[in-house]
Amino acid sequence: MAENNGGGVPTVIADDVHIVYRVNTGSAGKGSATAALSKIMRKGKGDSPGVRRVHAVRGVSFTAYRGEAIGLIGSNGSGKSTLLRAIAGLLPCESGRVYTDGQPSLLGVNAALMNDLTGERNVVLGGLAMGMTREQIQERYEDIVDFSGINEKGDFISLPMRTYSSGMAARLRFSIAAAKDHDVLMIDEALATGDRKFQVRSEARIRELREKAGTVFLVSHNNKSIRDTCDRVLWLEKGELLMDGPTEEVVSAYEKATSH
Amino acid sequence: MSDTTHDGALATSKPPSEDAGLTPAELARKYGLSVSGARPSLGGYVRELWGRRHFIMAFSRAKLVAQYSEAKLGQIWQVATPLLNALVYYLIFGLILNAGRGMPKGAYIPFLVIGIFVFSFTQSSLMAGVRAIPGNLGLVRALHFPRASLPISFSLQQLGQLLYSMIVVLVIVIAFGNYPRLSWLLVIPTLALQFVFNTGLALIFGRMGSKTPDLAQLMPFITRTWMYASGVMFSIGEMLKGKPHWIADVLQWNPAAIYMDLVRFSLIDSYGPHHLPPHVWAFAVGWAVVIGAGGFVYFWKAEERYGRG
C-alpha cells in the first residue's frame, strides 16, 4: 500500500479509527407504540431499545504528510464524510485515535447557517463561528460577498437566506467557509456546488487554499476533480480502507470496480 | 495542475525514512501532534470560550432577531407576546379564580406579571438548553468551537427577551401606582444572579438533552409543575396559611421563587420584606454559584462527546 512520503513531516495520523453512530429510530424495529413499550420492559441493559448502531468507519489507519493533497473516494455511504469529521475532531471515535497538527478545519457546504437571517448577518456569524475576529471579517466581507456572486442579481445579501435559491445558499456557504486560511483543510464535495461559472471560481479558490494549507483532504464523486487536485487517494468501501496510493493507480482501480 | 503532478513525483521519490518503525502514537509524539477532538483542560476551555465571546453574542442576538423575522409586525412581537401572555393569565387567575385574594388591590396584576416573566426567563432558558445540541447538530458537526457557546448564547437570548418583557413590567408597575424608588435598582443584581443560575441550568440540561433528546418532550410537564409550585400566580404564604411554616419556607427557597420574589419586592411598594423567606439573598447567590459553576463543569466533562449522533 502507500509507502510514499517516507521522509515527510506527518500532519494527520489516523490510528485504527472506528466510528459508530447511534441513531434513535423512535421505536425498536417494527411495531406500534405498545410493542415498543413491551420491548423496553423486557430489555434490561445494553444498548437501549429504539437505538440502532451504525458502524460507519471500521479500523482505518493512515498517515498524511505536509504538502499532500489527499482524495477520498468510495460509493455513497462508504464513510468518507464521517472520516473527515473525525479528523476534524467533530465526531468522537469509538476506538482508535486521530492525531493532528493544529486544528483541522472542515470546509463543508453543509455548515448550518440561519435561514431566517440575512446573508449579511450570516457572513458575520459564519466567520465568527470559524474563529475569525470581527476585524478579519470586516476586512474580507466584500471579498466574501463578491466571491459568492449573490449580489449579481440585485441586492440579495440584505435578504433572509430562506429567500435564496439552493444554489445561491450553497455558494454563500462555500464563500464564507473559504474565507479563512487553514493548516489542515478538508473539503467535502465543495466542487460540486453552484453553476459552471461558480465551479470554475471555487476550483481556483481551492487551489489557492491548497497552496497555503499544509495538507488538504478532498471528498468528491467527481473523479476528474480528484485527478486534478490530488496526488494521493484513499479508497473507502463500507467503512474500510480498500486502497491507499498514488492517484492514478487508485482511481483507475476504482473506476474498473465501479464500471460493471 | 502541473504543480500537482510535480508534488506527487517529489513525494514518491523521497528516501525511506527513519520513522518507519514507529507506532502511530510514537510518531505523533515525535512531531508534536495532538489528539484531535480531545477535551481541553478546564482553564483552557474557559480561555477558548472567552476567545469566542463575539460569536456567542452574535449568535444570541441573531437568534433573538430571527425569532419573529417571518411575522409582519416583526420585532413588535418581542413585547406583544409577553403582554398577551400576561393578559391570559390575568383573565384566568385574576378574574375567574381570584388567586389574588389576601393581597392589596392593585398589587396583584404587577405581582402576576412579574411572576410570569421572571419564571419564563428560567423556563425558556431550560428548554433552550435541552435543545441546544440536538437542535444545532449541523453546526456542531461542521465547525469546531467550545460547545458551551451554544447553551450560553441561548440563555443570553432569553436574557434579551426578558429585557423586552421588563419594559412591559415597568409600564404595568407604574400604571398601578408604584413609582420609581431606590429599591428598583435591586432588580439588576437579582436578574444577573438569575441569569447565572439559568445558564448553569441550560448547561446541565444541554448535556442531558444531547444524550437523551426525549427530554424535550418531558420538560414542559416538569417546568409546569415547577411553575405551580413556585407561586407564579399566587402568594405561597397566603395559600399555605395554617400549614406548618417550614413548608412555605421550603417552597419559597426554590430558585425560581427566590428570584421572582426579589423582583417583586424591589418593584412593588406593598410587597414588603415579610413576603420574603429568611436568608433570601444568601439563597439567591448560593443557587447562582452552585448551579452556574456546577453546570459549567458538568457540561465541560462531556465536551468531546457532543458531536455523536
Coordinates of C-alpha atoms in Angstrom, one line a residue, chain B residues 26-285:
Chain B
E26 CA 5.2 7.5 18.9
L27 CA 5.2 9.2 15.5
A28 CA 2.6 11.6 16.8
R29 CA 4.7 12.4 19.9
K30 CA 7.8 12.9 17.8
Y31 CA 6.2 15.5 15.6
G32 CA 4.2 17.1 18.4
L33 CA 0.7 16.2 17.0
S34 CA -2.2 16.3 19.4
V35 CA -5.2 14.1 19.6
S36 CA -8.0 15.6 17.5
G37 CA -11.1 16.5 19.4
A38 CA -9.7 15.9 22.8
R39 CA -11.2 17.8 25.7
P40 CA -9.2 20.8 26.8
S41 CA -8.4 21.5 30.5
L42 CA -11.0 23.5 32.4
G43 CA -8.8 26.6 32.3
G44 CA -8.1 26.1 28.6
Y45 CA -11.8 25.7 28.0
V46 CA -12.6 28.9 29.7
R47 CA -10.0 30.7 27.6
E48 CA -11.4 29.1 24.4
L49 CA -14.9 30.3 25.4
W50 CA -13.6 33.8 26.1
G51 CA -12.0 33.8 22.6
R52 CA -15.4 33.0 21.1
R53 CA -17.3 35.7 23.1
H54 CA -18.1 37.6 19.9
F55 CA -19.5 34.5 18.4
I56 CA -21.6 33.9 21.5
M57 CA -23.0 37.4 21.5
A58 CA -23.7 37.4 17.7
F59 CA -25.3 34.0 17.9
S60 CA -27.7 35.0 20.6
R61 CA -28.6 38.3 19.0
A62 CA -29.1 36.6 15.7
K63 CA -31.5 34.1 17.3
L64 CA -33.4 36.8 19.0
V65 CA -33.8 38.7 15.7
A66 CA -34.6 35.6 13.7
Q67 CA -37.4 34.6 16.1
Y68 CA -40.0 37.0 14.6
S69 CA -38.5 37.6 11.2
E70 CA -41.4 35.9 9.3
A71 CA -44.1 37.9 11.2
K72 CA -45.4 41.1 9.5
L73 CA -45.2 43.0 12.8
G74 CA -41.7 41.8 13.2
Q75 CA -39.9 42.9 16.4
I76 CA -43.1 44.3 17.9
W77 CA -43.9 40.7 18.9
Q78 CA -40.9 40.8 21.3
V79 CA -43.1 43.0 23.6
A80 CA -46.6 41.9 22.4
T81 CA -46.0 38.2 23.1
P82 CA -45.3 38.6 26.9
L83 CA -48.1 41.2 27.1
L84 CA -50.6 38.8 25.7
N85 CA -49.3 36.1 27.9
A86 CA -49.9 38.3 31.0
L87 CA -53.4 39.0 29.8
V88 CA -54.4 35.4 29.5
Y89 CA -53.1 34.6 33.0
Y90 CA -54.9 37.6 34.4
L91 CA -58.2 36.5 32.9
I92 CA -57.9 33.0 34.3
F93 CA -56.2 33.6 37.7
G94 CA -57.1 37.2 38.4
L95 CA -60.7 37.3 37.3
I96 CA -62.0 33.7 37.3
L97 CA -60.1 32.0 40.1
N98 CA -59.5 35.1 42.2
A99 CA -56.0 33.9 43.1
G100 CA -55.0 37.4 44.3
R101 CA -57.0 37.2 47.5
G102 CA -55.2 38.4 50.6
M103 CA -53.2 40.9 48.5
P104 CA -53.9 44.7 48.4
K105 CA -55.9 45.7 45.4
G106 CA -53.7 46.9 42.6
A107 CA -50.8 44.7 43.8
Y108 CA -52.0 41.6 42.2
I109 CA -51.5 42.4 38.5
P110 CA -47.9 43.6 38.9
F111 CA -47.3 40.6 41.1
L112 CA -48.7 38.2 38.4
V113 CA -46.9 39.8 35.5
I114 CA -43.5 39.8 37.3
G115 CA -44.0 36.2 38.3
I116 CA -44.8 35.1 34.7
F117 CA -41.9 36.9 33.1
V118 CA -39.3 36.1 35.6
F119 CA -40.3 32.4 35.7
S120 CA -40.5 32.1 31.9
F121 CA -36.9 33.5 31.8
T122 CA -35.8 30.4 33.7
Q123 CA -38.2 28.1 31.9
S124 CA -37.2 29.1 28.4
S125 CA -33.5 29.0 29.2
L126 CA -34.0 25.5 30.4
M127 CA -36.0 24.5 27.3
A128 CA -33.4 26.1 25.0
G129 CA -30.7 24.3 26.9
V130 CA -32.3 20.9 26.2
R131 CA -32.4 21.6 22.5
A132 CA -29.1 23.4 22.3
I133 CA -27.1 20.5 21.0
P134 CA -29.7 18.3 19.2
G135 CA -31.2 21.4 17.5
N136 CA -27.8 22.6 16.2
L137 CA -26.2 19.3 15.2
G138 CA -25.4 20.7 11.8
L139 CA -23.3 23.5 13.4
V140 CA -21.7 21.1 15.9
R141 CA -20.7 18.6 13.2
A142 CA -19.4 21.2 10.8
L143 CA -17.4 23.7 12.9
H144 CA -15.0 23.5 15.8
F145 CA -15.9 25.7 18.8
P146 CA -16.4 25.2 22.5
R147 CA -19.8 23.6 22.7
A148 CA -20.8 25.5 25.8
S149 CA -21.1 28.5 23.5
L150 CA -24.5 27.2 22.5
P151 CA -26.3 26.9 25.8
I152 CA -24.7 30.1 26.9
S153 CA -25.8 32.1 23.9
F154 CA -29.3 30.6 24.3
S155 CA -29.6 31.9 27.8
L156 CA -28.2 35.2 26.6
Q157 CA -31.0 35.2 24.0
Q158 CA -33.5 34.6 26.8
L159 CA -32.0 37.5 28.8
G160 CA -32.5 39.7 25.8
Q161 CA -36.1 38.5 25.6
L162 CA -36.6 39.3 29.3
L163 CA -35.3 42.8 28.9
Y164 CA -38.1 43.4 26.4
S165 CA -40.5 41.9 28.8
M166 CA -39.2 44.2 31.6
I167 CA -40.4 47.2 29.5
V168 CA -43.9 45.8 29.8
V169 CA -43.4 45.1 33.5
L170 CA -42.2 48.6 34.3
V171 CA -45.2 50.2 32.5
I172 CA -47.6 48.0 34.3
V173 CA -45.9 48.6 37.7
I174 CA -46.1 52.3 37.2
A175 CA -49.7 52.1 35.9
F176 CA -50.7 50.5 39.3
G177 CA -49.2 53.3 41.3
N178 CA -45.7 52.1 42.1
Y179 CA -43.3 54.9 41.3
P180 CA -39.6 54.6 40.8
R181 CA -37.6 54.4 44.0
L182 CA -34.1 53.3 45.1
S183 CA -35.1 49.7 45.7
W184 CA -35.8 49.3 41.9
L185 CA -32.0 49.1 41.4
L186 CA -32.1 45.7 43.2
V187 CA -33.7 44.3 40.1
I188 CA -30.3 44.4 38.4
P189 CA -28.3 42.1 40.8
T190 CA -31.3 39.9 41.0
L191 CA -31.6 39.3 37.3
A192 CA -27.8 39.0 37.0
L193 CA -27.9 36.2 39.6
Q194 CA -30.8 34.6 37.9
F195 CA -29.0 34.7 34.5
V196 CA -26.0 32.9 36.0
F197 CA -28.4 30.3 37.5
N198 CA -30.2 29.9 34.2
T199 CA -27.0 29.5 32.3
G200 CA -25.9 26.7 34.7
L201 CA -29.3 25.1 34.3
A202 CA -29.1 25.3 30.5
L203 CA -25.6 23.7 30.6
I204 CA -26.8 20.9 32.8
F205 CA -29.8 20.2 30.6
G206 CA -27.7 20.8 27.5
R207 CA -25.6 17.8 28.3
M208 CA -28.5 15.7 29.3
G209 CA -30.5 16.7 26.3
S210 CA -27.6 15.9 23.9
K211 CA -27.7 12.3 25.2
T212 CA -31.5 12.0 25.5
P213 CA -33.3 14.3 23.1
D214 CA -36.6 12.8 24.6
L215 CA -36.1 15.2 27.5
A216 CA -37.5 18.0 25.2
Q217 CA -40.8 16.1 25.3
L218 CA -40.8 15.7 29.0
M219 CA -39.6 19.2 30.1
P220 CA -42.9 21.0 29.6
F221 CA -44.5 18.9 32.3
I222 CA -41.6 19.3 34.7
T223 CA -41.5 23.1 34.2
R224 CA -45.3 23.4 34.6
T225 CA -45.2 21.6 37.9
W226 CA -42.3 23.8 38.9
M227 CA -44.3 26.9 37.9
Y228 CA -47.3 25.9 40.0
A229 CA -45.1 25.1 43.0
S230 CA -43.2 28.4 42.8
G231 CA -46.2 30.7 43.4
V232 CA -46.2 32.4 40.0
M233 CA -49.9 33.4 40.1
F234 CA -50.5 33.2 43.9
S235 CA -48.7 34.1 47.0
I236 CA -47.2 30.9 48.6
G237 CA -47.5 32.3 52.1
E238 CA -51.2 33.1 51.6
M239 CA -52.1 29.8 50.1
L240 CA -50.4 27.8 52.8
K241 CA -51.9 29.7 55.7
G242 CA -52.5 27.3 58.6
K243 CA -50.0 24.7 57.4
P244 CA -46.6 24.3 59.2
H245 CA -44.4 27.3 58.4
W246 CA -41.4 25.3 57.1
I247 CA -43.5 24.0 54.0
A248 CA -43.8 27.6 52.8
D249 CA -40.2 28.3 53.5
V250 CA -39.0 25.3 51.5
L251 CA -41.2 26.2 48.6
Q252 CA -40.0 29.8 48.8
W253 CA -36.4 28.8 48.8
N254 CA -36.6 27.2 45.4
P255 CA -34.6 29.3 43.0
A256 CA -37.5 30.3 40.7
A257 CA -39.5 31.6 43.7
I258 CA -36.4 33.4 45.2
Y259 CA -35.7 35.4 42.0
M260 CA -39.4 36.1 41.4
D261 CA -40.0 37.4 45.0
L262 CA -36.9 39.5 44.9
V263 CA -38.0 41.3 41.7
R264 CA -41.5 41.8 43.2
F265 CA -40.0 43.1 46.4
S266 CA -37.9 45.6 44.5
L267 CA -40.7 46.9 42.3
I268 CA -43.9 46.7 44.2
D269 CA -44.4 49.1 47.2
S270 CA -46.9 47.0 49.1
Y271 CA -44.8 43.7 48.6
G272 CA -42.8 44.2 51.8
P273 CA -40.0 42.1 53.3
H274 CA -42.4 39.9 55.2
H275 CA -43.2 38.2 51.9
L276 CA -39.6 37.1 51.5
P277 CA -38.3 33.9 53.1
P278 CA -35.4 34.1 55.6
H279 CA -31.8 34.4 54.2
V280 CA -33.2 35.3 50.8
W281 CA -30.1 36.9 49.4
A282 CA -27.9 34.1 50.6
F283 CA -30.1 31.7 48.7
A284 CA -30.1 33.9 45.6
V285 CA -26.3 34.0 45.5

